[in-house]
Short mmCIF file of C-alpha atoms in Angstrom, two decimals:
data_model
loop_
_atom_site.label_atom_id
_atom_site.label_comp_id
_atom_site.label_asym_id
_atom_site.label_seq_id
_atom_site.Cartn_x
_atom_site.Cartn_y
_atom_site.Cartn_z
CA UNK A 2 -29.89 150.23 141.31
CA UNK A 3 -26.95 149.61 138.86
CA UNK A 4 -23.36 150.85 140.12
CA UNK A 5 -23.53 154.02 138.23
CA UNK A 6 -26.81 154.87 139.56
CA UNK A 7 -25.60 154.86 142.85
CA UNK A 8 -22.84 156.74 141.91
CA UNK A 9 -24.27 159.29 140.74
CA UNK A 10 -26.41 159.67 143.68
CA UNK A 11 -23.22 159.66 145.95
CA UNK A 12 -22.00 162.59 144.27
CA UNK A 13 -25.34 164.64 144.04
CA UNK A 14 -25.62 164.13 148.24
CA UNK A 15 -21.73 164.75 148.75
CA UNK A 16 -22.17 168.10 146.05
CA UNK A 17 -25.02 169.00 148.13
CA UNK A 18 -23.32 168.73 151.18
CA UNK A 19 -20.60 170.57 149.74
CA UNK A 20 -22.68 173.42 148.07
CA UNK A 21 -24.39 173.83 151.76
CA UNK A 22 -21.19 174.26 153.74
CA UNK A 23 -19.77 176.37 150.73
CA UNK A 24 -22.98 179.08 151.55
CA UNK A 25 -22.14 178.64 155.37
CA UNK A 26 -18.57 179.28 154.66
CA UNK A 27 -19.82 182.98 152.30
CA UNK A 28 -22.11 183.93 155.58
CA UNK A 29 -19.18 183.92 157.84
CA UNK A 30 -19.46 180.40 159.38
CA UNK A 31 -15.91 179.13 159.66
CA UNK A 32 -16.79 176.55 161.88
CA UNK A 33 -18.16 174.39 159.05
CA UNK A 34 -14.20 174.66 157.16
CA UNK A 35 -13.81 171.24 158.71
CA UNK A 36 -16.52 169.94 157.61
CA UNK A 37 -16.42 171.04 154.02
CA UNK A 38 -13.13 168.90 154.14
CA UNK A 39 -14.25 166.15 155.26
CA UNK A 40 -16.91 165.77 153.11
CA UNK A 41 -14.83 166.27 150.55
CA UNK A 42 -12.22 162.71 151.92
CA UNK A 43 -15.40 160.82 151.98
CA UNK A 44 -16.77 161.62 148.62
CA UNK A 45 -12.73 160.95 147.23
CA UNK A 46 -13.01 157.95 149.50
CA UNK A 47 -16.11 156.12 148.66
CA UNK A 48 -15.41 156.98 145.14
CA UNK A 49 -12.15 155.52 145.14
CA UNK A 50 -13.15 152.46 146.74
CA UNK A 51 -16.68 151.95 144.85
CA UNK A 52 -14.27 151.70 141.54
CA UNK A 53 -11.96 149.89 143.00
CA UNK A 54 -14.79 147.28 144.00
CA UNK A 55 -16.01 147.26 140.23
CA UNK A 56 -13.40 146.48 138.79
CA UNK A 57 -12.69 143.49 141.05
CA UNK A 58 -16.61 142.47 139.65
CA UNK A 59 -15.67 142.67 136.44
CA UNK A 60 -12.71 140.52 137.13
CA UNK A 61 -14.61 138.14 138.91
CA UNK A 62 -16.80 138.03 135.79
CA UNK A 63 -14.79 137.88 132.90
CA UNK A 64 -13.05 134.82 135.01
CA UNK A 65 -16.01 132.57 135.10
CA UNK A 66 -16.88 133.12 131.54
CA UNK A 67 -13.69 132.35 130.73
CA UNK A 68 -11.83 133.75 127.75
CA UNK A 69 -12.83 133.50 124.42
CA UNK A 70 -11.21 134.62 122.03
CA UNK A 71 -10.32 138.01 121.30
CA UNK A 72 -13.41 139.77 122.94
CA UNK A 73 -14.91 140.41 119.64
CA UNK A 74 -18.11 138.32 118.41
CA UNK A 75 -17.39 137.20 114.93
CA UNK A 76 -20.45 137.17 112.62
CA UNK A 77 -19.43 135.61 109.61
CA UNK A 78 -17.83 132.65 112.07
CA UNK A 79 -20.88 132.28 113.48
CA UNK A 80 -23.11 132.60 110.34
CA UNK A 81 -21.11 129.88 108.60
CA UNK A 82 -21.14 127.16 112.09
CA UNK A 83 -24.83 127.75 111.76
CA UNK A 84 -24.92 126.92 108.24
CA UNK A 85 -22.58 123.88 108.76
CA UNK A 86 -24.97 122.63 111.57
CA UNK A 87 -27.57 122.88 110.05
CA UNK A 88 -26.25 120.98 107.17
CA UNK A 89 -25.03 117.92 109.61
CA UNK A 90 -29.04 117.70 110.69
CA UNK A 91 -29.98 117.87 107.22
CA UNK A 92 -27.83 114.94 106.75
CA UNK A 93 -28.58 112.96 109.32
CA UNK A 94 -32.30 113.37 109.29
CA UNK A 95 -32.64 111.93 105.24
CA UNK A 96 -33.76 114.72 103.82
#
């Protein structure tokens, strides 16, 4: 599963857990107060740290592919070393 898949999954459980304690808490359940808060710290929790945890990937990625340039793939650039290679083969082959 990608990151955002289990994301979203963590908040569908925690919003069912929530929605459950919310319908004990209506039928006169206070008990379950506590629980509906802490719940709540976990979802904030694991949500908090699950970014946090991305973006250190992402990091980690961009680092070993290095930087090049600004970010932005440049089609004309690439269009015209393509034609210039081509032309050194063409060249160097005798034809």
């Amino acid at each position: 599963m990608e990151d955002i898949d289990i994301a979203g999954q963590l908040f569908r459980d925690c919003a069912e857990d929530l929605t459950r304690l919310q319908h004990k808490l209506r039928a006169g359940e206070v008990g379950e107060l506590k629980d509906a808060v802490k719940v709540a710290r976990e979802l904030r929790s694991a949500t908090q740290m699950m970014l946090e945890e991305r973006n250190k990937v992402e990091k980690l990625r961009k680092d070993i592919a290095g930087s090049v340039g600004d970010g932005c793939f440049d089609l004309d650039a690439a269009r015209d070393e393509i034609g210039r290679r081509l032309a050194c083969l063409r060249r160097a082959g005798g034809s």
